Tab-separated table of C-alpha atoms in Angstrom:
chain	number	residue	atom	x	y	z
F	267	MET	CA	69.794	36.064	-4.365
F	268	ASN	CA	71.900	34.644	-7.756
F	269	ASP	CA	68.528	34.568	-9.932
F	270	MET	CA	68.125	37.841	-11.857
F	271	LYS	CA	65.288	39.009	-14.375
F	272	ASP	CA	65.762	41.134	-17.473
F	273	VAL	CA	63.710	44.339	-16.759
F	274	GLU	CA	62.716	46.367	-19.916
F	275	LEU	CA	62.349	50.119	-19.383
F	276	ASN	CA	60.404	51.776	-22.049
F	277	GLU	CA	61.150	55.443	-23.414
F	278	LEU	CA	58.476	57.477	-21.509
F	279	ASP	CA	60.342	60.518	-20.619
F	280	PRO	CA	64.085	61.851	-20.983
F	281	GLU	CA	63.928	62.394	-17.489
F	282	LYS	CA	62.906	59.170	-16.400
F	283	GLN	CA	65.766	57.482	-18.316
F	284	PRO	CA	69.186	56.444	-16.663
F	285	MET	CA	72.108	58.671	-17.403
F	286	THR	CA	75.577	58.170	-18.321
F	287	GLY	CA	78.300	59.977	-16.875
F	288	ASP	CA	78.335	62.603	-19.119
F	289	GLY	CA	74.913	63.107	-18.885
F	290	GLN	CA	73.641	61.419	-21.761
F	291	THR	CA	70.684	59.188	-21.783
F	292	VAL	CA	71.349	55.827	-22.327
F	293	SER	CA	69.498	53.591	-25.038
F	294	GLY	CA	69.937	50.488	-27.408
F	295	GLU	CA	68.469	51.449	-30.149
F	296	LYS	CA	67.014	54.886	-31.710
F	297	ASN	CA	63.905	55.843	-29.057
F	298	GLY	CA	65.020	52.240	-27.903
F	299	SER	CA	64.995	50.898	-24.423
F	300	ILE	CA	67.620	49.400	-21.901
F	301	LYS	CA	67.623	46.237	-20.001
F	302	VAL	CA	68.578	46.350	-16.372
F	303	LYS	CA	68.928	43.438	-14.029
F	304	VAL	CA	67.168	43.337	-10.926
F	305	PRO	CA	67.203	40.779	-8.393
F	306	GLU	CA	64.174	38.533	-8.238
F	307	GLU	CA	62.751	37.367	-4.691
F	308	GLU	CA	60.574	33.764	-4.209
F	309	VAL	CA	58.598	34.395	-1.187
F	310	ALA	CA	57.001	30.656	-0.130
F	311	PHE	CA	53.921	30.426	2.098
F	312	THR	CA	54.346	27.865	5.025
F	313	GLY	CA	51.401	28.699	6.634
F	314	LEU	CA	51.033	29.161	10.610
F	315	SER	CA	53.288	26.742	12.889
F	316	LYS	CA	51.570	24.783	15.757
F	317	GLU	CA	52.178	27.027	18.538
F	318	GLU	CA	50.950	30.144	16.220
F	319	LEU	CA	47.571	27.924	15.699
F	320	MET	CA	47.094	27.472	19.233
F	321	LYS	CA	47.929	31.082	19.990
F	322	VAL	CA	45.325	32.415	17.786
F	323	ALA	CA	42.406	29.415	18.611
F	324	GLY	CA	42.331	30.681	22.249
F	325	THR	CA	41.439	34.412	20.957
F	326	PRO	CA	38.206	35.603	22.595
F	327	GLY	CA	36.996	36.025	19.024
F	328	TRP	CA	37.701	32.733	17.618
F	329	VAL	CA	36.398	30.713	20.770
F	330	ARG	CA	32.984	32.955	20.864
F	331	THR	CA	32.445	31.635	16.662
F	332	ARG	CA	33.405	28.063	17.918
F	333	TRP	CA	30.424	27.801	20.023
F	334	VAL	CA	28.007	29.741	17.984
F	335	LEU	CA	28.718	27.203	15.551
F	336	LEU	CA	28.004	24.584	17.822
F	337	ILE	CA	25.105	25.826	19.245
F	338	LEU	CA	23.736	26.408	15.453
F	339	PHE	CA	24.591	22.501	14.403
F	340	TRP	CA	22.774	21.298	17.344
F	341	LEU	CA	19.407	23.521	16.927
F	342	GLY	CA	19.279	22.441	13.434
F	343	TRP	CA	19.634	18.830	14.139
F	344	VAL	CA	16.966	18.881	17.100
F	345	GLY	CA	14.532	21.139	14.682
F	346	MET	CA	14.836	18.527	11.890
F	347	LEU	CA	14.208	15.794	14.729
F	348	ALA	CA	11.246	17.612	15.862
F	349	GLY	CA	9.885	18.246	12.372
F	350	ALA	CA	10.316	14.468	11.286
F	351	ILE	CA	8.316	13.252	14.710
F	352	ALA	CA	5.701	16.029	14.174
F	353	ILE	CA	5.342	14.651	10.616
F	354	ILE	CA	4.711	11.072	11.863
F	355	VAL	CA	2.337	12.099	14.533
F	356	LYS	CA	0.320	13.851	12.240
F	357	ALA	CA	0.315	11.742	9.260
F	358	PRO	CA	-3.118	9.938	9.218
F	359	ARG	CA	-2.616	6.222	10.172
F	360	CYS	CA	-2.857	3.358	7.795
F	361	LYS	CA	-5.770	0.824	8.540
F	362	PRO	CA	-4.956	-2.437	9.496
F	363	ILE	CA	-5.288	-5.199	6.763
F	364	PRO	CA	-8.066	-7.521	7.612
F	365	ASP	CA	-7.690	-11.252	7.859
F	366	MET	CA	-7.784	-12.647	4.333
F	367	ASN	CA	-8.209	-16.390	3.413
F	368	TRP	CA	-7.138	-17.659	0.112
F	369	TRP	CA	-10.386	-17.828	-1.294
F	370	ASN	CA	-10.992	-13.955	-0.470
F	371	GLU	CA	-7.831	-12.872	-2.394
F	372	GLY	CA	-9.417	-13.768	-6.139
F	373	PRO	CA	-11.775	-15.539	-8.050
F	374	LEU	CA	-12.982	-18.789	-8.101
F	375	TYR	CA	-13.275	-21.011	-11.428
F	376	GLN	CA	-15.982	-23.862	-11.680
F	377	ILE	CA	-15.156	-26.697	-13.667
F	378	ALA	CA	-18.394	-28.793	-13.563
F	379	ASP	CA	-17.666	-31.165	-16.415
F	380	ALA	CA	-14.194	-31.986	-16.931
F	381	GLU	CA	-14.618	-33.784	-20.086
F	382	ALA	CA	-16.275	-31.073	-21.790
F	383	PHE	CA	-13.507	-28.751	-20.664
F	384	ALA	CA	-10.433	-30.256	-21.374
F	385	ASP	CA	-11.400	-34.064	-22.483
F	386	GLY	CA	-11.178	-35.316	-18.645
F	387	LEU	CA	-9.117	-34.947	-14.990
F	388	ALA	CA	-5.981	-35.684	-16.847
F	389	GLY	CA	-6.488	-32.576	-19.145
F	390	VAL	CA	-7.415	-30.121	-16.657
F	391	GLU	CA	-3.718	-30.824	-15.358
F	392	LYS	CA	-2.615	-29.751	-18.945
F	393	LYS	CA	-4.365	-26.703	-18.829
F	394	LEU	CA	-3.975	-25.438	-15.593
F	395	ASP	CA	-1.203	-22.963	-17.221
F	396	ASN	CA	-4.337	-21.272	-19.088
F	397	ILE	CA	-6.344	-21.283	-16.111
F	398	ASN	CA	-3.314	-19.805	-13.870
F	399	GLN	CA	-3.362	-16.682	-16.460
F	400	LEU	CA	-6.698	-15.812	-15.462
F	401	LYS	CA	-5.155	-14.859	-11.624
F	402	VAL	CA	-7.671	-17.431	-10.103
F	403	LYS	CA	-7.073	-18.515	-6.494
F	404	GLY	CA	-9.164	-21.606	-6.769
F	405	LEU	CA	-10.420	-24.530	-8.749
F	406	VAL	CA	-13.950	-25.853	-7.956
F	407	LEU	CA	-14.108	-28.899	-9.464
F	408	GLY	CA	-17.104	-31.690	-10.297
F	409	PRO	CA	-19.270	-32.822	-9.110
F	410	PHE	CA	-17.819	-36.109	-10.621
F	411	HIS	CA	-18.355	-39.144	-7.463
F	412	THR	CA	-20.254	-42.123	-8.519
F	413	VAL	CA	-24.065	-42.493	-8.259
F	414	GLN	CA	-27.202	-42.726	-10.175
F	415	ALA	CA	-30.102	-40.492	-10.396
F	416	ASP	CA	-32.090	-40.623	-7.229
F	417	ARG	CA	-30.905	-43.710	-6.300
F	418	ARG	CA	-29.519	-43.032	-2.539
F	419	ASN	CA	-27.666	-46.786	-2.782
F	420	THR	CA	-25.572	-46.170	-5.489
F	421	LEU	CA	-23.973	-42.964	-3.882
F	422	ASN	CA	-20.329	-43.237	-3.393
F	423	LEU	CA	-18.753	-39.794	-2.748
F	424	LYS	CA	-15.185	-41.389	-2.205
F	425	GLU	CA	-14.935	-43.175	-5.734
F	426	ILE	CA	-14.561	-40.799	-8.820
F	427	ASP	CA	-16.938	-41.659	-12.110
F	428	PRO	CA	-14.187	-43.432	-13.995
F	429	THR	CA	-15.673	-42.083	-17.006
F	430	ARG	CA	-14.344	-38.661	-16.016
F	431	GLY	CA	-10.963	-39.140	-14.578
F	432	SER	CA	-9.461	-41.304	-12.195
F	433	GLU	CA	-7.871	-40.330	-8.311
F	434	GLU	CA	-4.395	-40.314	-10.007
F	435	ASP	CA	-5.709	-37.687	-12.493
F	436	LEU	CA	-7.028	-35.319	-9.574
F	437	LEU	CA	-3.754	-36.193	-7.802
F	438	ALA	CA	-1.568	-34.915	-10.511
F	439	VAL	CA	-3.856	-31.684	-10.880
F	440	LEU	CA	-3.541	-31.199	-6.985
F	441	ASP	CA	0.236	-31.215	-7.522
F	442	LYS	CA	0.528	-28.681	-10.205
F	443	ALA	CA	-2.658	-26.347	-8.946
F	444	HIS	CA	-0.676	-26.146	-5.446
F	445	LYS	CA	2.978	-25.169	-6.925
F	446	LYS	CA	1.133	-22.309	-8.728
F	447	GLY	CA	-0.569	-21.398	-5.674
F	448	VAL	CA	-4.101	-22.266	-6.636
F	449	SER	CA	-6.368	-24.236	-4.364
F	450	VAL	CA	-8.697	-27.008	-5.312
F	451	VAL	CA	-12.281	-27.265	-3.630
F	452	LEU	CA	-14.501	-30.482	-4.957
F	453	ASP	CA	-18.168	-30.419	-5.417
F	454	LEU	CA	-19.831	-32.970	-3.129
F	455	THR	CA	-23.183	-32.723	-4.063
F	456	PRO	CA	-24.763	-35.789	-3.441
F	457	ASN	CA	-27.186	-36.307	-6.415
F	458	TYR	CA	-26.310	-33.930	-9.302
F	459	LEU	CA	-27.594	-35.797	-11.425
F	460	GLY	CA	-31.168	-36.067	-10.063
F	461	ALA	CA	-33.799	-34.008	-9.197
F	462	SER	CA	-33.041	-33.446	-5.246
F	463	PRO	CA	-29.485	-32.233	-4.383
F	464	TRP	CA	-29.650	-34.456	-1.363
F	465	PHE	CA	-32.073	-37.105	-2.145
F	466	SER	CA	-34.745	-36.897	-0.019
F	467	SER	CA	-35.246	-35.278	4.044
F	468	SER	CA	-35.546	-38.799	5.344
F	469	ASP	CA	-31.974	-39.713	3.610
F	470	LEU	CA	-30.536	-36.478	4.940
F	471	ASN	CA	-28.974	-37.753	8.207
F	472	ASP	CA	-26.966	-41.013	6.077
F	473	VAL	CA	-25.781	-38.523	3.127
F	474	MET	CA	-24.472	-36.209	5.738
F	475	ASP	CA	-22.527	-39.383	7.067
F	476	SER	CA	-21.160	-40.003	3.689
F	477	VAL	CA	-20.136	-36.268	3.048
F	478	GLN	CA	-18.244	-35.950	6.320
F	479	ALA	CA	-16.458	-39.500	5.713
F	480	ALA	CA	-15.676	-38.255	1.903
F	481	ALA	CA	-14.354	-34.886	3.373
F	482	GLU	CA	-12.042	-36.927	5.906
F	483	HIS	CA	-10.591	-38.997	2.445
F	484	TRP	CA	-10.377	-36.013	0.439
F	485	PHE	CA	-8.837	-33.649	2.752
F	486	GLY	CA	-6.488	-36.373	3.595
F	487	LEU	CA	-5.366	-36.334	-0.256
F	488	GLY	CA	-4.513	-32.665	-0.486
F	489	VAL	CA	-7.738	-31.109	-1.251
F	490	ASP	CA	-8.168	-27.788	0.382
F	491	GLY	CA	-12.221	-27.266	0.375
F	492	ILE	CA	-15.597	-28.923	-0.374
F	493	LYS	CA	-18.616	-27.370	-1.563
F	494	ILE	CA	-22.210	-28.593	-0.536
F	495	PRO	CA	-25.825	-27.726	-2.296
F	496	ASP	CA	-28.673	-26.120	-0.535
F	497	LEU	CA	-26.665	-24.873	2.569
F	498	GLY	CA	-30.294	-23.674	3.776
F	499	THR	CA	-31.481	-26.983	3.973
F	500	VAL	CA	-28.910	-28.452	6.453
F	501	ALA	CA	-27.874	-24.916	8.335
F	502	ASN	CA	-29.392	-25.864	11.673
F	503	SER	CA	-28.646	-29.454	11.307
F	504	VAL	CA	-26.146	-31.376	13.898
F	505	ASP	CA	-25.146	-33.276	10.912
F	506	LEU	CA	-23.409	-29.461	9.410
F	507	SER	CA	-21.646	-29.024	12.852
F	508	ARG	CA	-20.194	-32.467	12.584
F	509	LEU	CA	-19.164	-31.493	9.043
F	510	MET	CA	-17.639	-28.271	10.242
F	511	ALA	CA	-15.716	-29.980	13.075
F	512	VAL	CA	-13.950	-32.733	10.208
F	513	VAL	CA	-13.330	-29.144	7.928
F	514	LYS	CA	-11.540	-27.679	11.365
F	515	GLY	CA	-10.464	-30.386	11.988
F	516	ASN	CA	-7.865	-31.031	8.865
F	517	ASP	CA	-6.293	-27.366	9.894
F	518	THR	CA	-2.754	-27.910	11.383
F	519	GLU	CA	0.036	-25.333	12.043
F	520	ASP	CA	1.832	-26.945	9.535
F	521	ASP	CA	-0.558	-26.035	6.810
F	522	ALA	CA	-0.176	-22.393	4.943
F	523	LYS	CA	-3.833	-22.430	3.909
F	524	LYS	CA	-6.960	-23.545	6.094
F	525	LYS	CA	-9.131	-25.521	4.966
F	526	MET	CA	-12.916	-24.309	3.177
F	527	LEU	CA	-16.460	-25.152	3.358
F	528	MET	CA	-18.162	-23.748	0.965
F	529	GLY	CA	-22.277	-23.462	0.760
F	530	VAL	CA	-24.494	-22.648	-2.353
F	531	THR	CA	-28.011	-20.952	-1.914
F	532	GLU	CA	-30.465	-20.318	-4.211
F	533	GLY	CA	-33.687	-18.230	-4.196
F	534	VAL	CA	-32.684	-16.868	-0.560
F	535	SER	CA	-33.203	-13.388	0.037
F	536	ALA	CA	-30.404	-10.748	1.201
F	537	VAL	CA	-32.102	-10.543	4.569
F	538	GLU	CA	-32.263	-14.400	4.879
F	539	LEU	CA	-28.604	-15.026	3.732
F	540	SER	CA	-27.334	-12.415	6.229
F	541	PRO	CA	-28.107	-14.293	9.670
F	542	LEU	CA	-26.854	-17.941	7.628
F	543	LEU	CA	-23.769	-16.431	6.879
F	544	ASN	CA	-23.485	-16.125	10.474
F	545	THR	CA	-25.056	-19.229	12.331
F	546	SER	CA	-24.201	-22.164	9.375
F	547	GLY	CA	-20.473	-22.136	10.034
F	548	ALA	CA	-19.508	-22.162	6.125
F	549	ASP	CA	-16.252	-20.027	5.548
F	550	LEU	CA	-18.006	-19.331	1.997
F	551	VAL	CA	-21.680	-19.114	1.022
F	552	LEU	CA	-22.218	-18.612	-2.811
F	553	SER	CA	-25.536	-16.613	-3.450
F	554	ASP	CA	-27.388	-16.181	-6.675
F	555	LEU	CA	-28.788	-12.946	-5.647
F	556	LEU	CA	-26.835	-11.052	-8.709
F	557	GLY	CA	-28.027	-13.741	-10.936
F	558	ALA	CA	-32.092	-13.274	-10.070
F	559	LYS	CA	-33.814	-11.329	-12.053
F	560	LEU	CA	-34.214	-8.508	-10.363
F	561	GLY	CA	-33.855	-4.623	-10.642
F	562	GLY	CA	-30.978	-2.472	-9.528
F	563	ALA	CA	-32.538	-1.322	-6.560
F	564	GLU	CA	-32.807	-4.767	-5.446
F	565	ARG	CA	-29.228	-5.862	-6.540
F	566	ILE	CA	-28.299	-2.608	-4.428
F	567	HIS	CA	-30.310	-3.216	-1.589
F	568	ALA	CA	-28.697	-7.024	-1.436
F	569	LEU	CA	-25.200	-5.430	-1.751
F	570	ASP	CA	-25.960	-2.871	1.289
F	571	THR	CA	-27.103	-5.998	3.076
F	572	LEU	CA	-24.464	-8.081	2.906
F	573	HIS	CA	-20.830	-5.743	2.192
F	574	SER	CA	-20.115	-6.249	5.683
F	575	GLN	CA	-19.890	-9.878	5.613
F	576	GLN	CA	-17.921	-9.555	2.224
F	577	ARG	CA	-15.110	-11.889	3.178
F	578	GLY	CA	-18.107	-14.809	3.546
F	579	VAL	CA	-19.874	-14.104	0.233
F	580	ALA	CA	-19.252	-15.196	-3.024
F	581	TRP	CA	-21.164	-13.895	-6.238
F	582	GLY	CA	-22.034	-15.562	-9.546
F	583	LEU	CA	-24.225	-15.490	-12.134
F	584	GLY	CA	-25.182	-19.050	-13.183
F	585	ALA	CA	-22.456	-20.414	-11.152
F	586	THR	CA	-25.136	-21.829	-8.350
F	587	GLN	CA	-26.572	-23.565	-11.038
F	588	ARG	CA	-23.409	-24.448	-12.533
F	589	GLU	CA	-24.098	-22.727	-15.728
F	590	GLN	CA	-22.618	-20.182	-18.092
F	591	LEU	CA	-22.807	-16.278	-17.539
F	592	SER	CA	-23.761	-16.294	-21.218
F	593	LYS	CA	-27.384	-17.998	-19.920
F	594	ARG	CA	-28.182	-15.077	-18.533
F	595	ALA	CA	-26.446	-12.286	-21.204
F	596	THR	CA	-27.616	-12.035	-24.137
F	597	SER	CA	-24.814	-10.609	-25.414
F	598	ARG	CA	-21.077	-9.714	-25.337
F	599	ALA	CA	-21.579	-6.373	-24.023
F	600	LEU	CA	-23.917	-7.858	-21.476
F	601	ILE	CA	-21.132	-10.316	-20.469
F	602	ARG	CA	-18.574	-7.803	-20.184
F	603	LEU	CA	-20.614	-5.836	-17.835
F	604	TYR	CA	-21.575	-8.604	-15.641
F	605	GLN	CA	-17.520	-9.518	-15.311
F	606	LEU	CA	-17.031	-6.135	-14.476
F	607	LEU	CA	-19.932	-6.153	-11.614
F	608	LEU	CA	-18.921	-9.520	-10.227
F	609	PHE	CA	-15.191	-8.370	-9.841
F	610	THR	CA	-15.480	-5.312	-8.388
F	611	VAL	CA	-18.855	-5.876	-5.646
F	612	PRO	CA	-17.518	-6.867	-2.085
F	613	GLY	CA	-17.022	-10.698	-1.606
F	614	THR	CA	-16.032	-13.459	-3.651
F	615	PRO	CA	-16.657	-14.111	-7.521
F	616	VAL	CA	-17.152	-17.288	-8.917
F	617	PHE	CA	-17.141	-17.967	-12.538
F	618	SER	CA	-17.894	-21.335	-14.768
F	619	TYR	CA	-15.593	-22.405	-17.161
F	620	GLY	CA	-15.783	-20.428	-20.357
F	621	ASP	CA	-17.121	-17.433	-18.315
F	622	GLU	CA	-13.743	-15.606	-19.340
F	623	ILE	CA	-14.387	-16.191	-22.683
F	624	GLY	CA	-18.363	-15.671	-23.044
F	625	LEU	CA	-18.807	-19.144	-24.633
F	626	LYS	CA	-22.259	-19.725	-25.769
F	627	MET	CA	-24.509	-22.384	-24.420
F	628	GLU	CA	-26.400	-23.017	-27.488
F	629	GLY	CA	-28.716	-25.550	-25.487
F	630	GLU	CA	-25.768	-27.420	-24.119
F	631	LYS	CA	-25.703	-27.599	-20.249
F	632	PHE	CA	-22.063	-28.284	-20.333
F	633	PRO	CA	-20.624	-26.794	-23.667
F	634	LYS	CA	-17.115	-27.589	-25.410
F	635	MET	CA	-14.493	-25.249	-24.283
F	636	ILE	CA	-12.655	-23.784	-26.884
F	637	TRP	CA	-8.722	-23.316	-26.851
F	638	ASP	CA	-5.979	-21.779	-28.844
F	639	LEU	CA	-7.693	-17.963	-29.262
F	640	GLU	CA	-4.513	-16.153	-29.488
F	641	LYS	CA	-3.729	-18.427	-32.732
F	642	GLU	CA	-3.762	-15.903	-35.866
F	643	ALA	CA	-5.819	-16.658	-38.692
F	644	LYS	CA	-4.027	-19.229	-41.525
F	645	ALA	CA	-1.573	-17.186	-43.604
F	646	ASP	CA	-0.629	-19.922	-46.131
F	647	GLY	CA	-3.567	-18.658	-48.080
F	648	ALA	CA	-5.891	-21.405	-46.883
F	649	ALA	CA	-9.480	-20.455	-47.177
F	650	VAL	CA	-10.712	-19.030	-43.525
F	651	ASN	CA	-14.263	-19.174	-42.158
F	652	GLU	CA	-14.843	-15.294	-42.010
F	653	THR	CA	-17.870	-16.613	-39.091
F	654	THR	CA	-15.408	-18.753	-37.337
F	655	GLU	CA	-12.839	-16.305	-37.372
F	656	ALA	CA	-14.752	-13.158	-36.113
F	657	GLU	CA	-15.964	-15.421	-33.241
F	658	ARG	CA	-12.679	-16.254	-32.241
F	659	GLU	CA	-11.496	-12.468	-32.197
F	660	GLU	CA	-14.236	-11.843	-29.962
F	661	TYR	CA	-13.488	-14.781	-27.352
F	662	ALA	CA	-10.289	-13.510	-27.182
F	663	ALA	CA	-11.238	-9.429	-26.518
F	664	VAL	CA	-13.591	-10.886	-24.007
F	665	ARG	CA	-10.807	-13.069	-22.398
F	666	LYS	CA	-8.462	-9.886	-22.588
F	667	TRP	CA	-11.122	-7.912	-20.536
F	668	PHE	CA	-11.837	-11.038	-18.194
F	669	LYS	CA	-8.007	-10.786	-17.253
F	670	SER	CA	-8.071	-7.058	-16.871
F	671	LEU	CA	-10.581	-6.956	-14.422
F	672	SER	CA	-8.939	-9.841	-12.630
F	673	ASP	CA	-5.534	-8.507	-12.855
F	674	LEU	CA	-6.966	-4.965	-10.769
F	675	ARG	CA	-8.896	-6.617	-8.283
F	676	GLY	CA	-5.934	-8.344	-7.335
F	677	LYS	CA	-3.661	-5.124	-6.992
F	678	GLU	CA	-6.303	-2.807	-5.684
F	679	ARG	CA	-6.804	-2.826	-2.168
F	680	SER	CA	-10.184	-1.169	-2.656
F	681	LEU	CA	-11.482	-3.790	-4.634
F	682	LEU	CA	-10.080	-6.450	-2.887
F	683	HIS	CA	-11.455	-5.353	0.588
F	684	GLY	CA	-12.550	-2.179	0.898
F	685	GLU	CA	-15.512	-0.453	1.902
F	686	TYR	CA	-18.395	-0.265	-0.107
F	687	TYR	CA	-20.990	2.980	-0.364
F	688	PRO	CA	-24.247	2.935	-2.980
F	689	LEU	CA	-24.502	5.811	-5.221
F	690	GLN	CA	-27.485	5.070	-7.129
F	691	SER	CA	-29.490	2.518	-8.790
F	692	SER	CA	-32.868	2.340	-10.909
F	693	ALA	CA	-34.982	-0.347	-12.499
F	694	SER	CA	-32.027	-1.278	-14.912
F	695	SER	CA	-28.778	0.353	-13.285
F	696	LEU	CA	-26.573	0.358	-10.754
F	697	ALA	CA	-23.551	2.736	-9.484
F	698	PHE	CA	-21.364	2.158	-6.007
F	699	LEU	CA	-18.227	3.402	-4.710
F	700	ARG	CA	-15.386	0.829	-3.596
F	701	LEU	CA	-12.440	2.443	-1.484
F	702	TRP	CA	-9.752	1.542	1.314
F	703	ASP	CA	-7.955	4.087	3.781
F	704	GLN	CA	-5.422	6.121	1.351
F	705	SER	CA	-5.777	3.875	-1.605
F	706	GLU	CA	-7.170	4.656	-4.873
F	707	ARG	CA	-10.761	4.633	-5.331
F	708	PHE	CA	-13.409	2.986	-7.684
F	709	VAL	CA	-16.888	3.849	-8.779
F	710	THR	CA	-18.646	0.959	-10.489
F	711	ALA	CA	-21.753	2.152	-13.014
F	712	VAL	CA	-23.357	-0.331	-15.259
F	713	ASN	CA	-26.342	-0.071	-17.330
F	714	TRP	CA	-27.944	-3.388	-18.444
F	715	GLY	CA	-31.094	-1.819	-19.621
F	716	GLU	CA	-32.029	-1.551	-23.487
F	717	ALA	CA	-31.670	2.312	-23.647
F	718	PRO	CA	-29.411	4.887	-22.710
F	719	GLU	CA	-29.461	6.194	-18.974
F	720	THR	CA	-27.838	9.324	-17.255
F	721	LEU	CA	-26.353	8.428	-14.175
F	722	GLN	CA	-26.134	11.168	-11.546
F	723	LEU	CA	-23.821	10.178	-8.971
F	724	LYS	CA	-24.250	11.094	-5.455
F	725	LEU	CA	-22.978	9.876	-2.272
F	726	VAL	CA	-25.003	10.250	1.516
F	727	PRO	CA	-22.754	11.486	3.845
F	728	ALA	CA	-20.918	9.118	5.600
F	729	ASP	CA	-17.563	9.103	7.983
F	730	GLY	CA	-16.277	12.211	6.033
F	731	VAL	CA	-16.401	10.033	2.727
F	732	GLU	CA	-16.682	12.754	-0.563
F	733	LEU	CA	-17.336	12.277	-4.142
F	734	PRO	CA	-14.885	14.477	-6.587
F	735	THR	CA	-16.597	16.209	-9.106
F	736	SER	CA	-14.792	14.011	-11.687
F	737	ALA	CA	-12.954	11.186	-12.102
F	738	THR	CA	-10.884	9.080	-14.791
F	739	VAL	CA	-11.959	5.918	-16.851
F	740	LYS	CA	-9.843	3.150	-15.851
F	741	LEU	CA	-11.990	0.482	-17.868
F	742	SER	CA	-15.344	0.852	-20.112
F	743	THR	CA	-17.507	-1.412	-22.101
F	744	ASP	CA	-18.618	1.822	-23.599
F	745	PRO	CA	-17.007	2.942	-27.150
F	746	GLU	CA	-18.043	6.556	-26.261
F	747	MET	CA	-15.439	6.327	-22.959
F	748	GLU	CA	-12.168	5.923	-23.779
F	749	ALA	CA	-9.620	4.831	-20.788
F	750	GLU	CA	-8.014	7.644	-19.393
F	751	SER	CA	-10.460	10.362	-20.560
F	752	THR	CA	-11.972	12.306	-17.692
F	753	VAL	CA	-16.035	12.315	-16.997
F	754	ASP	CA	-18.226	14.363	-14.523
F	755	LEU	CA	-19.876	12.093	-12.068
F	756	ASP	CA	-23.228	14.614	-12.112
F	757	LYS	CA	-23.666	13.215	-15.175
F	758	ILE	CA	-22.869	10.035	-16.633
F	759	THR	CA	-24.618	8.947	-19.911
F	760	LEU	CA	-24.304	5.096	-20.074
F	761	GLY	CA	-25.257	3.226	-23.495
F	762	PRO	CA	-27.572	-0.085	-23.311
F	763	GLY	CA	-25.639	-2.741	-22.117
F	764	GLN	CA	-22.669	-0.782	-21.415
F	765	GLY	CA	-20.731	-0.558	-17.892
F	766	VAL	CA	-17.649	1.553	-16.637
F	767	LEU	CA	-15.092	1.418	-14.178
F	768	LEU	CA	-13.977	5.157	-12.882
F	769	GLN	CA	-10.851	6.158	-10.799
F	770	PHE	CA	-9.980	9.100	-8.486
F	771	PRO	CA	-7.063	9.168	-6.059
F	772	TYR	CA	-7.582	9.337	-2.286
F	773	ARG	CA	-6.928	13.601	-1.310
F	774	GLY	CA	-6.575	13.155	2.476
């Protein structure tokens, strides 16, 4: 090759340095070096040819190596497949979600007097955005049909009292409510202005005929359900069976939602109510058992008796009489406590308008609803009534609490349709557990008494369900229990009129 490179020979040893012909050392400088040109050979690697590769690949060593790698690959693949199958087989099965109707999926909101609520039915349509923020699933409107107190001959269940609104107003409410996913139930209590809801026993058959005809009329206009009073009075009559036939006859395959018959019972014990749920045919029965003047043991007994029928039971405190919760709760703390109780017991919670803010009755049967709670105090220097402003802030705080509970119930399966286990009860307190399959578990503990009470939560062994030693505070009315703090379940002290919702995870 023609390319050459210089190689510098440093002076190391005279004997190793090149010599001239006369024996003298060749050097450039004193003790210097000489440059010698040597050829530079470039070697380029071109790899093995196809023939060489084929020759090597066929050697016994490479054949064995390929077989070993192939076997290891398939063993690993089969092992991973077997592991995945084992995990699937051994993993706990998820329980099937029970069949739920729209009235089981959230609270119902009663507006017994549209005038007091929003200046008539037309105003109800304008307030639907506010109502929808509460995550309610149904409105119970009325009664607002035409009738004079205790005068059967004036009853017209197909006609709206013109002082309360018009049919056009109702249709506007139906249209907007349905667009928001909210169903509408009409209260058809015949003699709602008089002494007896069904007038007299001798009028019962004729009145039930009127209810059936009215149900056909209102279902035809898009109403989703009807509500009747004093279910026990008509439970075993042929007339109720005919009314149920009207309700079910308006269910069609095209309907995304079922039509609903809602009945009301007052002063009926849990033992009496349980068979009534099975025999009456009503889809939902609103009971006043939690609102009665009962102790914790009696209330727990009612829940124990009826929890397995939770999809047909509705609870209210004042709702059966179309009254506000504040009539039975003497303080804001108790209002929050009873909201907590209603949202976490097994069954459908029913509230009257204004319950979400703790609206005060003050002797009125239907108090004027208060709006615009989120507006701040005047910032222009104008005088502000401190009492009114403090009350507005308190109403807003109660509404925020209500919304938190409604939102939580809608998201958590344990609260929505979970199993129920009693934990403790006394004359003025109770506690229970709600759980569903592998979802988060919740413990409700409330003390409506006038003195602090310490609860020791214990679970009677059942179906392998166990309580942990501690749980996390999810929501609390008690300022001593901050959210996300941890409390011991064997010793929970609640102040007077206080309640707490605790949470702990499924542990397998």
